[in-house]
Short mmCIF file of C-alpha atoms in Angstrom, two decimals:
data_model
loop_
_atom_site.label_atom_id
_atom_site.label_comp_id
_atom_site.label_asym_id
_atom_site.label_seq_id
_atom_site.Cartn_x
_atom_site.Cartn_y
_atom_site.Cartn_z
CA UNK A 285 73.73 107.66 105.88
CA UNK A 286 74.57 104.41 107.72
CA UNK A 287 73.91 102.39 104.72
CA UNK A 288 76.76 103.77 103.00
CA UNK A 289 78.89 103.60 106.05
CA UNK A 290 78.63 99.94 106.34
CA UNK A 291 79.13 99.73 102.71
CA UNK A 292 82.75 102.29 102.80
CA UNK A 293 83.18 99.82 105.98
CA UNK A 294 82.76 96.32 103.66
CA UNK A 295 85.18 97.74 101.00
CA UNK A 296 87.61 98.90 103.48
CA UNK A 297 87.81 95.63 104.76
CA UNK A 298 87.92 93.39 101.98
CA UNK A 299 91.27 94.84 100.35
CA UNK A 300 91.37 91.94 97.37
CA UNK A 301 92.49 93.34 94.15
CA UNK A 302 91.20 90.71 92.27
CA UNK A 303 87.13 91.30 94.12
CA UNK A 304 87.82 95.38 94.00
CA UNK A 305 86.18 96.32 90.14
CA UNK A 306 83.13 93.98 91.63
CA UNK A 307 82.52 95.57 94.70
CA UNK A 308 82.93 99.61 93.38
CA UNK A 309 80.41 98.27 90.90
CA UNK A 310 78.16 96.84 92.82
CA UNK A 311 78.46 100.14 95.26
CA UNK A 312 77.81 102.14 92.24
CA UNK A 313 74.68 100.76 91.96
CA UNK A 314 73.47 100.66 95.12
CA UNK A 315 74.09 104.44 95.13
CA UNK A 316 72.46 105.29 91.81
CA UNK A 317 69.51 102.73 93.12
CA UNK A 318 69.62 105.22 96.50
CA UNK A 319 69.90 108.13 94.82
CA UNK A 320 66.72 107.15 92.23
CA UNK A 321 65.01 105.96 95.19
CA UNK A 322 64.96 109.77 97.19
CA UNK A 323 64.46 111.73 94.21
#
């Protein structure tokens, strides 16, 4: 899914301690949002 892969890619690249809770939350959601979205 390339949407995913350019979101691993994003949070790969940004390696900030002090941004990482942010970003796995906001990647949670956009997974749970995908994941809603198919089903």
């Amino acid at each position: 899914m390339e949407l995913k892969k350019i979101l691993i890619e994003k949070m790969d690249g940004n390696k900030s301690i002090q941004r990482f809770d942010e970003q796995r939350n906001l990647y949670k959601a956009l997974v749970e949002a995908y994941e809603a979205d198919k089903a």
